[in-house]
CSV table of C-alpha atoms and ligand atoms in Angstrom, one decimal:
chain,number,residue,atom,x,y,z
T,754,MET,CA,0.0,0.0,0.0
T,755,PRO,CA,2.0,3.0,-1.2
T,756,CYS,CA,2.0,6.1,1.0
T,757,ASN,CA,3.9,9.4,1.2
T,758,CYS,CA,6.4,7.8,3.6
T,759,CYS,CA,6.9,4.9,1.2
T,760,GLU,CA,7.7,7.2,-1.7
T,761,MET,CA,10.3,9.0,0.4
T,762,GLU,CA,11.8,5.7,1.7
T,763,ASN,CA,11.8,4.2,-1.8
T,764,ASN,CA,14.0,7.1,-2.9
T,765,THR,CA,16.3,6.9,0.1
T,766,PHE,CA,16.4,3.1,0.5
T,767,GLY,CA,16.6,2.0,-3.2
T,768,GLU,CA,17.7,-1.1,-5.0
T,769,ASP,CA,21.5,-0.3,-5.0
T,770,GLU,CA,21.5,0.2,-1.3
T,771,ALA,CA,19.4,-3.0,-0.7
T,772,LYS,CA,21.8,-5.1,-2.9
T,773,ALA,CA,24.8,-3.7,-1.1
T,774,ASN,CA,23.3,-4.5,2.3
T,775,LEU,CA,22.5,-8.1,1.2
T,776,LYS,CA,26.1,-8.5,-0.1
T,777,ASP,CA,27.5,-7.3,3.3
T,778,TYR,CA,25.1,-9.6,5.2
T,779,ARG,CA,26.0,-12.7,3.1
T,780,ARG,CA,29.8,-11.9,3.5
T,781,ARG,CA,29.9,-10.8,7.1
T,782,GLY,CA,26.6,-11.7,8.8
T,783,PRO,CA,24.4,-9.2,10.6
T,784,ALA,CA,25.7,-5.7,11.2
T,785,LYS,CA,27.0,-4.9,14.7
T,786,GLN,CA,23.9,-3.0,15.9
T,787,THR,CA,21.6,-5.8,14.5
T,788,LYS,CA,23.7,-8.4,16.4
T,789,LEU,CA,22.8,-6.5,19.7
T,790,ILE,CA,19.1,-6.9,18.9
T,791,LEU,CA,19.5,-10.6,18.0
T,792,GLU,CA,21.4,-11.2,21.3
T,793,ALA,CA,18.8,-9.3,23.3
T,794,VAL,CA,15.9,-11.2,21.8
T,795,ARG,CA,17.7,-14.5,22.3
T,796,SER,CA,18.3,-13.6,25.9
T,797,LEU,CA,14.5,-13.8,26.5
T,798,GLY,CA,14.7,-17.5,26.0
T,799,LEU,CA,11.6,-17.7,23.7
T,800,LYS,CA,10.8,-20.5,21.4
T,801,GLN,CA,8.3,-20.7,18.5
T,802,ALA,CA,7.8,-17.0,19.0
T,803,SER,CA,6.0,-14.6,16.5
T,804,LEU,CA,8.0,-11.7,15.3
T,805,LEU,CA,7.0,-8.3,13.9
T,806,ASP,CA,9.9,-6.6,12.3
T,807,ILE,CA,9.1,-3.0,11.4
T,808,GLY,CA,11.4,-1.4,8.8
T,809,GLY,CA,13.3,-4.6,8.6
T,810,GLY,CA,15.3,-3.6,5.5
T,811,ILE,CA,16.7,-6.7,3.8
T,812,GLY,CA,15.2,-8.9,6.6
T,813,THR,CA,18.3,-9.8,8.5
T,814,ILE,CA,16.4,-10.0,11.8
T,815,HIS,CA,13.8,-12.6,10.6
T,816,HIS,CA,16.4,-14.4,8.5
T,817,GLU,CA,18.3,-15.0,11.7
T,818,LEU,CA,15.6,-15.4,14.3
T,819,LEU,CA,13.7,-18.0,12.2
T,820,LYS,CA,16.6,-20.3,12.8
T,821,ASP,CA,16.0,-20.7,16.5
T,822,VAL,CA,13.6,-18.2,18.3
T,823,ALA,CA,10.8,-17.5,15.9
T,824,SER,CA,8.4,-19.7,14.0
T,825,GLU,CA,6.7,-16.9,12.0
T,826,ALA,CA,7.4,-13.3,11.1
T,827,THR,CA,5.8,-10.2,9.7
T,828,HIS,CA,8.0,-7.7,7.9
T,829,VAL,CA,6.5,-4.3,7.3
T,830,ASP,CA,8.6,-1.9,5.3
T,831,ALA,CA,8.1,1.4,3.5
T,832,SER,CA,10.8,0.6,0.9
T,833,SER,CA,9.7,-1.7,-1.9
T,834,ALA,CA,13.4,-2.3,-2.9
T,835,TYR,CA,14.3,-3.6,0.5
T,836,LEU,CA,11.2,-5.7,0.6
T,837,LYS,CA,12.0,-7.3,-2.8
T,838,ILE,CA,15.5,-8.3,-1.6
T,839,ALA,CA,14.2,-9.5,1.7
T,840,THR,CA,11.6,-11.6,-0.1
T,841,GLU,CA,14.2,-13.2,-2.4
T,842,GLU,CA,16.6,-13.9,0.5
T,843,ALA,CA,13.7,-15.5,2.6
T,844,LYS,CA,13.0,-17.7,-0.4
T,845,ARG,CA,16.6,-18.7,-0.7
T,846,LEU,CA,16.6,-19.6,3.0
T,847,ARG,CA,13.3,-21.6,2.6
T,848,HIS,CA,11.5,-19.2,5.0
T,849,SER,CA,8.9,-17.9,2.5
T,850,GLU,CA,6.1,-19.8,4.2
T,851,GLN,CA,6.9,-18.3,7.5
T,852,VAL,CA,7.2,-14.6,6.6
T,853,LYS,CA,4.5,-12.2,5.6
T,854,PHE,CA,5.8,-9.1,3.8
T,855,ILE,CA,3.8,-5.9,3.8
T,856,HIS,CA,4.7,-2.8,1.9
T,857,ALA,CA,3.4,0.2,3.9
T,858,ASP,CA,4.1,2.9,6.5
T,859,PHE,CA,3.6,0.8,9.6
T,860,THR,CA,1.5,3.4,11.3
T,861,ASP,CA,-1.0,3.2,8.5
T,862,VAL,CA,-1.5,-0.6,8.8
T,863,ALA,CA,-0.8,-1.3,12.5
T,864,ALA,CA,-4.5,-1.4,13.4
T,865,ASP,CA,-5.1,-4.3,11.0
T,866,LEU,CA,-2.1,-6.4,12.2
T,867,PRO,CA,-2.2,-9.1,14.9
T,868,GLN,CA,0.0,-8.8,18.0
T,869,ALA,CA,3.4,-10.5,17.9
T,870,ASP,CA,5.5,-11.8,20.8
T,871,VAL,CA,8.5,-9.7,19.9
T,872,VAL,CA,8.6,-6.4,17.9
T,873,THR,CA,11.9,-5.1,16.5
T,874,LEU,CA,12.8,-1.7,15.0
T,875,ASP,CA,16.5,-1.7,13.9
T,876,ARG,CA,17.5,1.8,12.9
T,877,VAL,CA,14.0,2.8,12.1
T,878,VAL,CA,12.8,5.4,14.6
T,879,CYS,CA,15.6,7.7,13.3
T,880,CYS,CA,14.0,7.7,9.8
T,881,TYR,CA,10.5,8.6,11.0
T,882,PRO,CA,9.5,12.1,12.2
T,883,ASN,CA,6.5,11.1,14.4
T,884,MET,CA,8.4,8.9,16.9
T,885,HIS,CA,5.3,9.0,19.3
T,886,GLU,CA,2.9,7.6,16.7
T,887,LEU,CA,5.4,4.9,15.5
T,888,LEU,CA,6.3,3.6,19.0
T,889,LYS,CA,2.8,3.8,20.3
T,890,ALA,CA,1.6,1.6,17.4
T,891,ALA,CA,4.7,-0.7,17.8
T,892,SER,CA,4.1,-1.2,21.5
T,893,SER,CA,0.4,-1.9,20.9
T,894,LYS,CA,1.5,-4.9,18.8
T,895,SER,CA,4.0,-6.3,21.3
T,896,ARG,CA,2.8,-9.1,23.5
T,897,LYS,CA,6.1,-9.7,25.3
T,898,ALA,CA,9.0,-7.5,24.2
T,899,ILE,CA,10.3,-4.7,22.0
T,900,SER,CA,13.9,-4.3,20.9
T,901,MET,CA,15.2,-1.3,19.0
T,902,THR,CA,18.3,0.6,18.0
T,903,TYR,CA,18.5,4.3,17.6
T,904,PRO,CA,21.2,6.9,17.4
T,905,ARG,CA,22.9,7.8,20.7
T,906,GLU,CA,21.9,11.2,22.0
T,907,VAL,CA,25.5,12.6,22.1
T,908,TRP,CA,26.9,15.8,20.6
T,909,TYR,CA,29.0,14.1,17.9
T,910,ILE,CA,26.0,12.2,16.5
T,911,LYS,CA,23.8,15.2,16.7
T,912,ALA,CA,26.5,17.2,14.8
T,913,VAL,CA,26.8,14.6,12.0
T,914,ILE,CA,23.1,14.2,11.6
T,915,ALA,CA,22.5,18.0,11.6
T,916,SER,CA,25.1,18.3,8.7
T,917,MET,CA,23.5,15.3,6.9
T,918,ASN,CA,20.1,17.0,7.1
T,919,PHE,CA,21.6,20.3,6.0
T,920,PHE,CA,22.9,18.7,2.7
T,921,GLN,CA,19.5,16.9,2.3
T,922,ARG,CA,17.9,20.3,2.4
T,923,LEU,CA,20.3,21.7,-0.1
T,924,ARG,CA,19.5,18.8,-2.4
T,925,LYS,CA,15.8,19.4,-1.9
T,926,ASP,CA,15.4,15.8,-0.7
T,927,PRO,CA,12.7,15.7,1.9
T,928,PHE,CA,14.2,12.7,3.8
T,929,ARG,CA,15.6,13.6,7.2
T,930,VAL,CA,17.3,11.7,10.0
T,931,PHE,CA,16.1,12.3,13.6
T,932,VAL,CA,17.8,11.9,17.0
T,933,HIS,CA,14.7,11.5,19.0
T,934,PRO,CA,15.1,12.2,22.8
T,935,ILE,CA,15.7,8.9,24.5
T,936,GLN,CA,13.9,9.9,27.7
T,937,GLU,CA,10.8,10.6,25.6
T,938,MET,CA,10.9,7.2,23.9
T,939,GLU,CA,11.5,5.7,27.4
T,940,ALA,CA,8.5,7.5,28.9
T,941,LEU,CA,6.2,6.5,26.0
T,942,LEU,CA,7.1,2.8,26.2
T,943,ASN,CA,6.8,2.8,30.0
T,944,SER,CA,3.3,4.3,29.7
T,945,GLU,CA,2.5,1.4,27.3
T,946,GLY,CA,3.5,-1.1,30.0
T,947,LEU,CA,7.0,-1.9,28.7
T,948,GLN,CA,10.1,-1.7,31.0
T,949,ARG,CA,13.7,-1.5,29.8
T,950,ILE,CA,15.6,-4.6,30.8
T,951,ALA,CA,18.8,-4.1,28.8
T,952,THR,CA,20.9,-1.4,27.1
T,953,ARG,CA,23.9,-1.8,24.9
T,954,ARG,CA,25.9,0.9,23.2
T,955,LEU,CA,28.2,1.2,20.2
T,956,PHE,CA,29.9,4.4,19.0
T,957,VAL,CA,26.8,5.5,17.0
T,958,TRP,CA,23.9,3.2,18.0
T,959,GLU,CA,22.2,2.3,21.3
T,960,MET,CA,20.2,-0.8,21.6
T,961,ALA,CA,17.3,-1.1,24.1
T,962,LEU,CA,15.3,-4.2,25.1
T,963,TYR,CA,11.9,-3.6,26.7
T,964,ARG,CA,9.8,-6.4,28.3
T,965,ARG,CA,6.1,-6.2,29.0
T,966,ALA,CA,5.5,-6.1,32.8
T,967,THR,CA,3.5,-9.2,33.8
E,2348,SAM,C1,18.0,2.7,7.9
E,2348,SAM,S1,16.9,1.5,7.3
E,2348,SAM,C2,17.2,0.2,8.4
E,2348,SAM,C3,16.9,-1.2,7.7
E,2348,SAM,C4,17.2,-2.4,8.7
E,2348,SAM,N1,16.3,-2.4,9.8
E,2348,SAM,C5,18.6,-2.3,9.1
E,2348,SAM,O1,18.9,-2.0,10.2
E,2348,SAM,O2,19.4,-2.7,8.2
E,2348,SAM,C6,15.3,2.1,7.8
E,2348,SAM,C7,14.2,1.2,7.3
E,2348,SAM,O3,13.0,1.6,8.0
E,2348,SAM,C8,11.9,1.6,7.0
E,2348,SAM,N2,10.9,2.5,7.6
E,2348,SAM,C9,11.1,3.8,8.1
E,2348,SAM,N3,9.9,4.3,8.6
E,2348,SAM,C10,9.0,3.3,8.4
E,2348,SAM,C11,7.6,3.2,8.7
E,2348,SAM,N4,6.9,4.2,9.2
E,2348,SAM,N5,7.0,2.0,8.3
E,2348,SAM,C12,7.6,1.0,7.7
E,2348,SAM,N6,9.0,1.1,7.4
E,2348,SAM,C13,9.6,2.2,7.7
E,2348,SAM,C14,12.6,2.1,5.7
E,2348,SAM,O4,11.9,1.8,4.6
E,2348,SAM,C15,13.9,1.3,5.8
E,2348,SAM,O5,13.7,0.0,5.3
């Protein structure tokens, strides 16, 4: 279901980028920040879990978690190029039967989706202006946990992202990168009944794991 967000994401996350990501994944495995999400989800000790991967790109998270933790996955993505590559890779891995692919802005389709045990957003909140709407919808779909990565709220990241956005403006490209306040994301998820149980940091990215209070 094409949307304004999809058009923008299609331009930003196109076929060349998707192919390059797949090449890296096949050569070197998941990226460092993605590994943090995979480790966090595995630490929950779930089996036969359902997974909802929002903005999953080439699908690394479900390609990996369908090996041991998950038995089914839904991948919602605004980029058709990423979804195409993710679909082809899932077929190659014989996961096609277990993954449902949806081309949409997640906030437009969330109401129609079933809940999943685990929801993941790897480098996605930073691509979306309305973090509140995105995370509220994501948490409403999470039965047990959410894991996500986002840019660290430190001066050097803010400076780099401000300069990236400056050049985007010069190019008249509407895509922007956002450093959303971590405390605001935390407060929102807490108000949705999710508590942070793990945090890991790299130079650029922070990974957080939230579990639903029982
Ligand atoms: C930086 S890429 C990250 C891809 C992948 N998660 C990774 O870490 O390699 C951001 C992804 O989020 C998707 N995205 C951003 N906002 C979205 C939204 N509201 N709904 C669905 N997908 C979204 C983009 O299309 C893109 O695939």
